[in-house]
Coordinates of C-alpha atoms and ligand atoms in Angstrom, one line a residue:
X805 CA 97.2 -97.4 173.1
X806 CA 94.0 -98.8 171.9
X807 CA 94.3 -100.7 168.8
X808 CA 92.0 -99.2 166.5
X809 CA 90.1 -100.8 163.4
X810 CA 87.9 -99.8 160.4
X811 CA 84.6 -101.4 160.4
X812 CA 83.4 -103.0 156.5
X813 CA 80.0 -103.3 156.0
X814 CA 79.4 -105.2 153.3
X815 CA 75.8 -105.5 152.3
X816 CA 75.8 -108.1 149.2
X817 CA 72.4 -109.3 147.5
X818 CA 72.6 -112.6 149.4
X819 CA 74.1 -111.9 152.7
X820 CA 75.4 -109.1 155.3
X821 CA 78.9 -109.3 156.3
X822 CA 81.0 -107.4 158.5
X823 CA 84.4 -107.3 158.1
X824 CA 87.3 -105.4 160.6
X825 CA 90.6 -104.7 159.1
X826 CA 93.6 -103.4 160.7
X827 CA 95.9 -100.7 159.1
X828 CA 97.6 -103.3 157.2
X829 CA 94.8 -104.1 155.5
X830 CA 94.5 -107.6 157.3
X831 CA 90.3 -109.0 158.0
X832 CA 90.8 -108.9 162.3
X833 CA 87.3 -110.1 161.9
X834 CA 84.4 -111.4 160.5
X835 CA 80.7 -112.2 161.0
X836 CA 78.3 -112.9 157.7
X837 CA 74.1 -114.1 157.6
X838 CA 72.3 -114.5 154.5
X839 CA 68.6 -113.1 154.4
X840 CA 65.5 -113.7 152.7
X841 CA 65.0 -113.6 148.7
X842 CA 61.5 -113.0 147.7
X843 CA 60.4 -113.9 144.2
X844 CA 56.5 -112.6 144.1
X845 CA 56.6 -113.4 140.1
X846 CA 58.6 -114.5 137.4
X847 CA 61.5 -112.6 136.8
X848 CA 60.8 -110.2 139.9
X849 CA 63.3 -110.4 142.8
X850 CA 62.8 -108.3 146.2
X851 CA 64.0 -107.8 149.6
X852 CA 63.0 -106.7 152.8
X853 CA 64.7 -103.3 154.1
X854 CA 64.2 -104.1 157.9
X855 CA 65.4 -107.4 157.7
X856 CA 68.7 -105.9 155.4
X857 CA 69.0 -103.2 158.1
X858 CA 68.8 -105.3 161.3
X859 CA 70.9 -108.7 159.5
X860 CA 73.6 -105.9 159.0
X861 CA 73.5 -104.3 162.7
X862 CA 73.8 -107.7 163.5
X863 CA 76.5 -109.2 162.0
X864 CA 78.3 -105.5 162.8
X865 CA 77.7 -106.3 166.4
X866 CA 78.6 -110.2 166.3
X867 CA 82.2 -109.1 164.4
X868 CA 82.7 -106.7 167.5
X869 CA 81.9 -109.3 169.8
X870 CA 84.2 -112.3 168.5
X871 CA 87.3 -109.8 169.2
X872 CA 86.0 -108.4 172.4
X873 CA 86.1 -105.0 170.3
X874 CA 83.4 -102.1 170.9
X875 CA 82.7 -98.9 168.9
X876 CA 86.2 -97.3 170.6
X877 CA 87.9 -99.7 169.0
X878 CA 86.1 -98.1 165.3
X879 CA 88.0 -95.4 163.8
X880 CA 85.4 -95.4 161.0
X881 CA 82.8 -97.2 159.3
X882 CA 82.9 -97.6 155.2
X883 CA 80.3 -99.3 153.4
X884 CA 79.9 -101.1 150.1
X885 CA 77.0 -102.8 148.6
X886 CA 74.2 -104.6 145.9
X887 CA 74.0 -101.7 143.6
X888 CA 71.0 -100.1 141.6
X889 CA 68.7 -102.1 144.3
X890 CA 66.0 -99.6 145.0
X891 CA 64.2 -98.7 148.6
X892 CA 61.6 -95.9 149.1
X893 CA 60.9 -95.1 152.5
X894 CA 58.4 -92.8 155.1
X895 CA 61.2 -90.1 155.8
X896 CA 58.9 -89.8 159.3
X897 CA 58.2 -93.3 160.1
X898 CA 61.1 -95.0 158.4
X899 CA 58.7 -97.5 157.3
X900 CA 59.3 -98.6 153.5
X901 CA 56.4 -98.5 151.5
X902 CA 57.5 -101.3 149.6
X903 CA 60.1 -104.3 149.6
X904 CA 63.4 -103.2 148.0
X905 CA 63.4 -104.2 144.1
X906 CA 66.7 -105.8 143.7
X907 CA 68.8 -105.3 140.7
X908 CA 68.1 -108.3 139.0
X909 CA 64.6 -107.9 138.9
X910 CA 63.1 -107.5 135.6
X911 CA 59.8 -106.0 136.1
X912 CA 60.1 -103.1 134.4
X913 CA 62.0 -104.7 130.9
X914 CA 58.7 -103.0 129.0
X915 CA 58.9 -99.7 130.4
X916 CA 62.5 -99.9 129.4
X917 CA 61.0 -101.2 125.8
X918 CA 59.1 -97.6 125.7
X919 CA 61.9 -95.5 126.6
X920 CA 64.1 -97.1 123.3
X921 CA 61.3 -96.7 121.0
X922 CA 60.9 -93.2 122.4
X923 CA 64.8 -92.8 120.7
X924 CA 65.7 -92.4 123.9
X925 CA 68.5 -94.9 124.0
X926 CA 71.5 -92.0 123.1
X927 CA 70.3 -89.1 125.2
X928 CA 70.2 -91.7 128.7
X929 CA 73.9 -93.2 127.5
X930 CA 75.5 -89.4 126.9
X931 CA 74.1 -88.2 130.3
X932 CA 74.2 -91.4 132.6
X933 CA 76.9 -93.5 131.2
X934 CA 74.5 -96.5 130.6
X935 CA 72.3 -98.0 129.0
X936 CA 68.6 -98.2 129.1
X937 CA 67.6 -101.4 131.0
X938 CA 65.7 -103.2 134.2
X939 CA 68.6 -103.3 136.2
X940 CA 69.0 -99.9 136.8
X941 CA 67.3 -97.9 139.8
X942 CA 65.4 -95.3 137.6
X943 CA 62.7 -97.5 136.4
X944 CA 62.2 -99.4 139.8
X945 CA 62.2 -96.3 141.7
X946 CA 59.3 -95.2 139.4
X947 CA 57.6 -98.8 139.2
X948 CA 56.7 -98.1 143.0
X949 CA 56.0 -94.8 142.9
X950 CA 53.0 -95.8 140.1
X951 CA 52.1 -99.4 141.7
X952 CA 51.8 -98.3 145.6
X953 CA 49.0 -96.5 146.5
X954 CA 49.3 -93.1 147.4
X955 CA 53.1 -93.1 146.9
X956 CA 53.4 -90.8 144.2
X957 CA 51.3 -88.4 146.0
X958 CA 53.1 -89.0 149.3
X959 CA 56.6 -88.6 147.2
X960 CA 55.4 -85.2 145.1
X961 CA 54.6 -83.9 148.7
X962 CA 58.2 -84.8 150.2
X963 CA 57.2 -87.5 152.7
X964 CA 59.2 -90.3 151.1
X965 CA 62.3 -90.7 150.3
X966 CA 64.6 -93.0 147.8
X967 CA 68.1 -94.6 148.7
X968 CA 69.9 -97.1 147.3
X969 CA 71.3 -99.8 149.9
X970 CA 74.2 -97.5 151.1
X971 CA 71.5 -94.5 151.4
X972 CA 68.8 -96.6 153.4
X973 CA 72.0 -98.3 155.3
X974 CA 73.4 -94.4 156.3
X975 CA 70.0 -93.4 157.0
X976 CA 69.0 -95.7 159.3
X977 CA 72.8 -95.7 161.4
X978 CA 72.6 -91.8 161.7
X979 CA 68.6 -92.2 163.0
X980 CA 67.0 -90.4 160.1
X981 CA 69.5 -87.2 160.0
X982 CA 71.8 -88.0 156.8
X983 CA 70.3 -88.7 153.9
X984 CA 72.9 -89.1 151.1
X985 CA 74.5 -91.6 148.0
X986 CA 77.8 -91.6 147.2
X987 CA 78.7 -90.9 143.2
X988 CA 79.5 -94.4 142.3
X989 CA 76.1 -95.8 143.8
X990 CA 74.5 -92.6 142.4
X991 CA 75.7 -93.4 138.7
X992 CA 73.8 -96.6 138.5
X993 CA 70.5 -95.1 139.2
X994 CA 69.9 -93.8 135.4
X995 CA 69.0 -90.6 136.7
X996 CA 72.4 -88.9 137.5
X997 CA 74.4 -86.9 134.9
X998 CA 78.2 -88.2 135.5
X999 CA 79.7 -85.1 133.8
X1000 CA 77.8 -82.9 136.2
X1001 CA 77.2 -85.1 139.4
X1002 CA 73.9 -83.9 139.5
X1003 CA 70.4 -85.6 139.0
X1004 CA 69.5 -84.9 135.5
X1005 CA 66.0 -82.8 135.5
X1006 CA 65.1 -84.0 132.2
X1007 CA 65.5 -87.1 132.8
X1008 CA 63.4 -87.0 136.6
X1009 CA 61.0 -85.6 134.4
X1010 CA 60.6 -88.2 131.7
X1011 CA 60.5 -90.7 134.8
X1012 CA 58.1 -88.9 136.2
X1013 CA 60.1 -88.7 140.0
X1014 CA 60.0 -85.9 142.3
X1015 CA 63.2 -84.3 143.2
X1016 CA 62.9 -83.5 146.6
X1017 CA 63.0 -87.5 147.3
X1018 CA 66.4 -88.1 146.0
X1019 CA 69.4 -88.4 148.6
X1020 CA 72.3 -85.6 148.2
X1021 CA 75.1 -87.2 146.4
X1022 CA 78.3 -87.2 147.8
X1023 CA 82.0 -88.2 147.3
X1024 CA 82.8 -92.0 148.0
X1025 CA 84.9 -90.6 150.8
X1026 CA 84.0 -88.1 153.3
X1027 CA 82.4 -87.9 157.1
X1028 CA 78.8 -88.2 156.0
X1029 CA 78.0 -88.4 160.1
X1030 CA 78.3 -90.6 162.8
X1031 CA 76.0 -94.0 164.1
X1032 CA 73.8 -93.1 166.7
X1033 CA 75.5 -93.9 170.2
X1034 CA 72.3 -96.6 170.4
X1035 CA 73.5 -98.6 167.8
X1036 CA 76.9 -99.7 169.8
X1037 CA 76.9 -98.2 172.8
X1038 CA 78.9 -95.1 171.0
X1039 CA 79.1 -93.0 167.6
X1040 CA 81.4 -94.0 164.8
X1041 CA 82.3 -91.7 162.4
X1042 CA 80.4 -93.1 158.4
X1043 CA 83.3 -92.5 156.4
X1044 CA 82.8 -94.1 153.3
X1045 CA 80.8 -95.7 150.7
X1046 CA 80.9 -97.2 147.7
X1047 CA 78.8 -99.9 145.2
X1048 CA 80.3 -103.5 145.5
X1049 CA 82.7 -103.3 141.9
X1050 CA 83.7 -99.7 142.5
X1051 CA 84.4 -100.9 145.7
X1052 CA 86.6 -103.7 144.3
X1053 CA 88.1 -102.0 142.1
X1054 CA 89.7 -99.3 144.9
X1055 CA 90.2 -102.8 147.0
X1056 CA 92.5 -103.8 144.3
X1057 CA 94.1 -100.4 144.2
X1058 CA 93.5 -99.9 140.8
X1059 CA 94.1 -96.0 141.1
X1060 CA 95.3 -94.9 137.7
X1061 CA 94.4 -95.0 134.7
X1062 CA 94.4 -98.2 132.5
X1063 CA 94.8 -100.3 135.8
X1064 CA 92.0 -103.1 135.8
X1065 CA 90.3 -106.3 138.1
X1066 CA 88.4 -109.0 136.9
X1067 CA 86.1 -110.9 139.6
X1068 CA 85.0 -114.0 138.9
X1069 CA 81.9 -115.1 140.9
X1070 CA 78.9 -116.5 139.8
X1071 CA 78.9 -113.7 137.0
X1072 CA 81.8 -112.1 136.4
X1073 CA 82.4 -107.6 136.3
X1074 CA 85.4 -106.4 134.9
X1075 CA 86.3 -102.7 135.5
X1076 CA 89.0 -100.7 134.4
X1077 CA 90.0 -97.3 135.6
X1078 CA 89.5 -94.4 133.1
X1079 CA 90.7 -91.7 135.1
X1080 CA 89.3 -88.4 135.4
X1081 CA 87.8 -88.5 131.8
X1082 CA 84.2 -90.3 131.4
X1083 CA 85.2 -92.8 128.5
X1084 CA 82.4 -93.5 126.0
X1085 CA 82.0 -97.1 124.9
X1086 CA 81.0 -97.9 121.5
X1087 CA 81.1 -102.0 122.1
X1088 CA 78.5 -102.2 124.5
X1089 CA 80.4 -101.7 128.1
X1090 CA 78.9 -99.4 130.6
X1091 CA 81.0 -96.0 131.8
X1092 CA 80.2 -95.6 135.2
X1093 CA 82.0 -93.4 138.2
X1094 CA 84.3 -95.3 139.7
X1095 CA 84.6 -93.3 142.8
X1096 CA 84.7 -89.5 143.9
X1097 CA 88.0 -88.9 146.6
X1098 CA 90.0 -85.6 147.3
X1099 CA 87.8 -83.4 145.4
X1100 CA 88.1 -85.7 142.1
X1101 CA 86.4 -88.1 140.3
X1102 CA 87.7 -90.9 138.8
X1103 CA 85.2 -92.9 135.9
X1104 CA 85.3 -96.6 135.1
X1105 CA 84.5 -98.7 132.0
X1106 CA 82.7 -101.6 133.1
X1107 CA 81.2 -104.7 131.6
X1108 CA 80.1 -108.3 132.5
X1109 CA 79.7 -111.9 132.1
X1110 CA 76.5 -112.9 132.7
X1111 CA 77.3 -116.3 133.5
X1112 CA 80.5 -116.9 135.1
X1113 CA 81.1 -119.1 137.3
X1114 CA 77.8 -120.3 137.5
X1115 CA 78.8 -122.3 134.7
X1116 CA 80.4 -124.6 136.6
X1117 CA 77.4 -124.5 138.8
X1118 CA 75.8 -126.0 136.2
X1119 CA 78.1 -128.9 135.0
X1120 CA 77.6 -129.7 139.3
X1121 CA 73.9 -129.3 139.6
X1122 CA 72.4 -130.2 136.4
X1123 CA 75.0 -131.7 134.3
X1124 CA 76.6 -134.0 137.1
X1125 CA 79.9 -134.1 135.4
X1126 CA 81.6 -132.7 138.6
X1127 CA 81.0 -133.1 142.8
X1128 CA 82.6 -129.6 143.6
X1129 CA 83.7 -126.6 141.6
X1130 CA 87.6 -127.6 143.2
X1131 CA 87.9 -131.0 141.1
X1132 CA 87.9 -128.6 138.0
X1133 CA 91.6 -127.5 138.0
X1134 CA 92.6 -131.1 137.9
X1135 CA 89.8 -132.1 135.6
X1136 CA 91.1 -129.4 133.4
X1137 CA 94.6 -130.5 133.2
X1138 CA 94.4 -133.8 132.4
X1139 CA 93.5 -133.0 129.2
X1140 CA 95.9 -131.1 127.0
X1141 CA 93.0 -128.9 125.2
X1142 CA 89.4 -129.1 124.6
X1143 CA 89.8 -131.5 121.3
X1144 CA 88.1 -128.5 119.6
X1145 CA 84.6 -128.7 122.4
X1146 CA 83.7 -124.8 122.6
X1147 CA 80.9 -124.8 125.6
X1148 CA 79.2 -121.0 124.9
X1149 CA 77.4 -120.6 128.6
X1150 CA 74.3 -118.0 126.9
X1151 CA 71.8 -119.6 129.3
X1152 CA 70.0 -115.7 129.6
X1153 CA 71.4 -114.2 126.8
X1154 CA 74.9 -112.4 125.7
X1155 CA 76.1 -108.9 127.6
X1156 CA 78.9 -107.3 126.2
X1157 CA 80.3 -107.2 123.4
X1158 CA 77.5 -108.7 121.5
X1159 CA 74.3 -107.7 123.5
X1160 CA 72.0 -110.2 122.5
X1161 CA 69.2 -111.0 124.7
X1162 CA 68.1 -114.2 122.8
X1163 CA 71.4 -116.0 122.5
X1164 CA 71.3 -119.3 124.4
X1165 CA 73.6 -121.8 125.5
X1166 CA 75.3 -124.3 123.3
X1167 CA 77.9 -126.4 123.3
X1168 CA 79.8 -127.1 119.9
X1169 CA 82.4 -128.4 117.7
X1170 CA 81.9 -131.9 119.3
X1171 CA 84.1 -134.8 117.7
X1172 CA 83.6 -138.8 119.0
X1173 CA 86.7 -138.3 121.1
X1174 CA 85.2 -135.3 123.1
X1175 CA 84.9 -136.3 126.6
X1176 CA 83.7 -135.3 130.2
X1177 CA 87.5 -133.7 131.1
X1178 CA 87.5 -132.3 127.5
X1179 CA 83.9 -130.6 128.1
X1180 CA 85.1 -129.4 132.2
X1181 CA 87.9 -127.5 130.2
X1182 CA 85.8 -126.5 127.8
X1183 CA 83.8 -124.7 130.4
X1184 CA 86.3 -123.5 132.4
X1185 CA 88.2 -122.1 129.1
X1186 CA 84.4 -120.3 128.2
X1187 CA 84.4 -117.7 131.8
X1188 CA 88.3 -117.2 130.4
X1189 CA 87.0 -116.0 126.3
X1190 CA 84.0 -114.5 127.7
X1191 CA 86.7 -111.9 130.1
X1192 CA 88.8 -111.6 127.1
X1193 CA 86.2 -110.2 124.7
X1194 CA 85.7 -107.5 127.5
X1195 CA 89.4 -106.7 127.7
X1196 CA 89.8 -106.6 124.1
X1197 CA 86.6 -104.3 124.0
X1198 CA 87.8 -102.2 126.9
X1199 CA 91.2 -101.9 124.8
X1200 CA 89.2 -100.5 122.2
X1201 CA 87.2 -97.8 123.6
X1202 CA 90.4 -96.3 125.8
X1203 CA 92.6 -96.5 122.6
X1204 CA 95.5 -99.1 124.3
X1205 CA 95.7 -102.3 126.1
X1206 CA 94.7 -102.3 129.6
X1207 CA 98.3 -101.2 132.1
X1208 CA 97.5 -104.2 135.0
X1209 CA 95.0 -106.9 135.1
X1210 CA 94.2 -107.9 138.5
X1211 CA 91.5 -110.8 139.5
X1212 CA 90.1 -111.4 143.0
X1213 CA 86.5 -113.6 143.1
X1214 CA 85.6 -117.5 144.3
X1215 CA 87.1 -119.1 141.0
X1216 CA 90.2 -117.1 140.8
X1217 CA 91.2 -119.8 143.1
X1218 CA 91.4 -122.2 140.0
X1219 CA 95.3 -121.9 138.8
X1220 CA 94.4 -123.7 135.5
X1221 CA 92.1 -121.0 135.0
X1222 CA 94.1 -118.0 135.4
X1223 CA 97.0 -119.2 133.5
X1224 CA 94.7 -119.6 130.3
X1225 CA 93.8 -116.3 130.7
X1226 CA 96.8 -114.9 130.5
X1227 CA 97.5 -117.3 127.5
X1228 CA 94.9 -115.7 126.3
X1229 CA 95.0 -112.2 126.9
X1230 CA 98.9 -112.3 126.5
X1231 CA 99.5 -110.4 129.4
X1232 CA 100.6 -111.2 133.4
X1233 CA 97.5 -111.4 135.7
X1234 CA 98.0 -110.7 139.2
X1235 CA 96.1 -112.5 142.2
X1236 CA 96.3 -110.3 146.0
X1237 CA 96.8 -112.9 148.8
X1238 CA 93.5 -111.0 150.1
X1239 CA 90.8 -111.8 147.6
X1240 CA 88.5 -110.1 149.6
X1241 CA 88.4 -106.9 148.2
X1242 CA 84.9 -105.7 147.8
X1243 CA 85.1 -105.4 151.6
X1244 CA 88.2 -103.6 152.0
X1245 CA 87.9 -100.9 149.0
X1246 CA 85.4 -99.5 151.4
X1247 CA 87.2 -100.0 154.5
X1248 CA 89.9 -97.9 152.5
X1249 CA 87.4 -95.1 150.9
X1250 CA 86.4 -94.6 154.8
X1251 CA 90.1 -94.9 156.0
X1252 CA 91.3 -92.4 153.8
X1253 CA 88.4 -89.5 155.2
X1254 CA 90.0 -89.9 158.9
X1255 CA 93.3 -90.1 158.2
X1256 CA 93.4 -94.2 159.4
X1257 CA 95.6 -94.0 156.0
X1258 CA 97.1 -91.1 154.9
X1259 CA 96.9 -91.4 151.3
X1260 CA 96.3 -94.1 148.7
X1261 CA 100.2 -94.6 148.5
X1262 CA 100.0 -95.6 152.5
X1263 CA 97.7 -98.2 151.0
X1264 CA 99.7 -99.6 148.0
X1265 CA 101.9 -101.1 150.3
X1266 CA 99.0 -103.3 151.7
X1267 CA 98.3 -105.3 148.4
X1268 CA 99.9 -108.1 148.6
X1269 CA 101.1 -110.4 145.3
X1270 CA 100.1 -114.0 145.7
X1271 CA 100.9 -115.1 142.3
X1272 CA 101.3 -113.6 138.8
X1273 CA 100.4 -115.3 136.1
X1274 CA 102.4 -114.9 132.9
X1275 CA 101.4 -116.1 129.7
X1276 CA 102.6 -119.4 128.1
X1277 CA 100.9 -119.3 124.7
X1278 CA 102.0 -119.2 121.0
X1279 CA 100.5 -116.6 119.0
X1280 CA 99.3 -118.8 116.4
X1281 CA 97.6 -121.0 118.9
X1282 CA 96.3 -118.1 120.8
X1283 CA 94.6 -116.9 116.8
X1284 CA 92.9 -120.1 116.7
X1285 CA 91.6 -121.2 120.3
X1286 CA 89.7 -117.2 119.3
X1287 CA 88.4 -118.2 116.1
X1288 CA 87.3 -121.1 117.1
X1289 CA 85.4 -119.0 120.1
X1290 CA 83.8 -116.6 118.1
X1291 CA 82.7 -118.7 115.8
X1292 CA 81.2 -120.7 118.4
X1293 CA 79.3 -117.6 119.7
X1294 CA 78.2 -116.2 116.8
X1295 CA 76.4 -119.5 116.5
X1296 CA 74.4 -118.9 119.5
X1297 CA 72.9 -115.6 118.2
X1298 CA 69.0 -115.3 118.0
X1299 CA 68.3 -118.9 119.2
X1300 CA 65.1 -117.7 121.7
X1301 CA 64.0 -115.0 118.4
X1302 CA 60.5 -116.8 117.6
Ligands
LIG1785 P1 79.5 -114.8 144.3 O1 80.1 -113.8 145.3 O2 79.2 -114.2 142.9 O3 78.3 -115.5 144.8 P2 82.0 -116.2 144.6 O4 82.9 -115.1 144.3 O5 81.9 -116.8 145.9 O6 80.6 -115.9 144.0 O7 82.4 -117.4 143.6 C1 81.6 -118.5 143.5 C2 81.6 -119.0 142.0 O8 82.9 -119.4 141.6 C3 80.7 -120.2 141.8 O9 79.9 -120.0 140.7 C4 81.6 -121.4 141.7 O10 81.0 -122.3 140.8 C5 82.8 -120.8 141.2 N1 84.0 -121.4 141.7 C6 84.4 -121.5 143.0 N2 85.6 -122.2 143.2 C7 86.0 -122.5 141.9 C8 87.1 -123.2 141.3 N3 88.1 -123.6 142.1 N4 87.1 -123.3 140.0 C9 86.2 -122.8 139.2 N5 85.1 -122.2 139.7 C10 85.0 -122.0 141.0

């Protein structure tokens, strides 16, 4: 029989990558390229749709072609990706009128301004889940429609439409004929109501958007078509899609409720599973859907470190305390604390809990007899406070302490890490031998709609334990490692306020 795959597309914000895992849940295959960033200003970041389109039909084809696989060997294609990044397109042409604002980009932070000092700020969190800022489609979506000439009229008169990456990405395999988002893309936009999976009117009207350019939203799993036979030699059934954490988060097979990951990349998201109840945050953290499947929905609370592991980029690139991120873990334990160094990595400000734009970096409580090893710790120990203020938020808003904590990202390689954490959060942390799990929460979602897996408990089986990590900290000890933290970031508060 022919051995059959499911084909993960995962489109990221600095590269395509294809991945094809078998039933077990195993990568068969793998092709990745990085593409272009454009920076036209400061603080804007864009990208070009055609060259995201055609760098992802090409790695597609290049991970087919290293195992000698073509599009019989697809059962389905799932697809995860860069979420709130914003592309408006010619629904005739499929020409974009305008690179794709990326998520980052912070060219509308004044609009946003307007909307808070309209009072808005409740009425956008009570509908969308989140709060009013940049990073969110909405205001990009609208930023083109008023910058690019003639696109508002073009829009109003249904010639355009808007996707984010997943929507342009199914667009473009189906030639043109499905135009959809799944929920969990959809609730990052700032224009969908996550009680009612529907766009918000009042909202599209406060924006100033027409309608008729948004994509249908959809569960996270379901046939939304097939690839047109030109794209590799055949159709493949699109099966499923969902935004890069979500997408993690099912990866990790965090199904029920109170089940959580943590990645640690360059910033770090931590998601925990709320069930089939939206859960309202009142520290600062973001309730988003997690994903829709078998005619439910399941809602996430979510919040992030800005700066992650990016602070050890910077002990590496600017400090020069370190030659690769690896060295850390030994760094790290040569030391048998931080002799009281707290290194609070605020370099853009403070997300959750605290919210505060104009906190900056510092480093503090230094004594004579700090040193390099003592300030590598230090750093390492900061991405590990920074998660636990998130738990204990998290905690908060659900009313208990979170069931599992699982971690997958580039630095949950560091041991030394990990282990602190748990110190720290006084609970076991649990690392999958496959840390790539952005990838396959998609290949899953898609899975799951053609019956590759039969259920999510066919899947269970598939995650693998490569190590727990079970706290080894006194309580007392624990009390004053956090005291010392938030001390340290309370100092930080206000520093850019002129
Ligand atoms: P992203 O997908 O966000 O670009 P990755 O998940 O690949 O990032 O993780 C890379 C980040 O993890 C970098 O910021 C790097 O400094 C950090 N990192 C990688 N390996 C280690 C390690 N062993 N210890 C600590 N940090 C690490």
């Amino acid at each position: 029989m022919m051995k059959k795959y499911i084909m993960a597309l995962d489109q990221g914000t600095t590269s395509c990558r294809c991945i094809l895992y078998d039933k077990q849940g195993h990568q068969v295959s793998l092709a990745q390229k990085e593409f272009k960033q454009f920076y036209p200003n400061e603080g804007w970041v864009e990208h070009d749709p055609m060259e995201i389109w055609s760098t992802q039909i090409g790695v597609a084809q290049e991970a087919l072609l290293k195992i000698d696989a073509t599009y019989e060997n697809i059962d389905a294609i799932g697809i995860t990706n860069q979420r709130e990044t914003t592309v408006v397109w010619d629904k005739n042409t499929g020409e974009p009128v305008y690179n794709a604002i990326v998520w980052q980009c912070r060219r509308t932070s004044e609009y946003c301004d307007s909307l808070k000092e309209k009072g808005l700020t409740d009425a956008f969190r009570k509908k969308t889940g989140l709060l009013i800022d940049p990073y969110f489609s909405g205001t990009k979506l609208r930023w083109i429609l008023k910058n690019v000439e003639g696109a508002y009229e073009r829009a109003k008169s249904g010639e355009l439409l808007f996707g984010t990456i997943e929507t342009w990405l199914i667009w473009k395999l189906t030639e043109g004929s499905v135009h959809v988002t799944d929920y969990s893309n959809a609730s990052r936009t700032m224009m969908f109501n996550i009680h009612t999976l529907e766009w918000d009117k009042e909202i599209l009207a406060e924006l100033d958007i027409p309608e008729c350019m948004l994509p249908e939203a959809v569960p996270s799993s379901m046939i939304y078509g097939e690839s047109s036979p030109r794209i590799f030699g055949g159709p493949i059934k699109i099966a499923g899609a969902a935004g890069d954490q979500q997408s993690a988060l099912f990866g990790q097979t965090c199904f029920k409720e109170g089940e959580a990951k943590n990645t640690y990349g360059t910033g770090g998201f931590m998601l925990v599973n709320t069930g089939e109840t939206p859960v309202e945050s009142k520290n600062g953290l973001i309730t988003t859907i997690a994903w829709g499947l078998d005619g439910k929905v399941n809602y996430a609370l979510e919040g992030s470190v800005f700066v992650s592991g990016a602070t050890i980029q910077w002990l590496r690139d600017e400090v020069k305390l370190i030659e690769n991120a690896a060295q850390t873990e030994e760094i790290a334990r040569s030391v048998s604390d931080t002799a009281g160094a707290y290194i609070v990595p605020a370099f853009t400000g403070l997300g959750a809990p605290y919210w505060d734009p104009y906190a900056r970096g510092a480093v503090l409580g230094l004594t004579r007899g700090v040193n390099k090893n003592h300030l590598v710790r230090a750093a390492l120990e900061s991405m590990a406070y920074q998660t636990y203020d998130l738990m204990t938020s998290m905690a908060e808003d659900m009313g208990h302490q979170l069931n599992t904590f699982k971690v997958d990202g580039g630095a949950c390689a560091n041991d030394f890490l990990l282990e602190f954490q748990a110190g720290l959060m006084n609970m076991p942390l649990y690392r999958p031998e496959c840390i790539e799990t952005t990838s396959l929460g998609a290949a899953y979602l898609a899975g799951l709609a053609t019956g590759y897996w039969e259920s999510t408990d066919d899947i269970l089986s598939n995650w693998q334990v490569d190590c727990i990590f079970y706290p080894d900290m006194e309580a007392e000890y624990r009390e004053e490692l956090l005291d010392g933290w938030h001390k340290a970031v309370k100092c930080t508060f206000g520093w850019a306020k002129s």
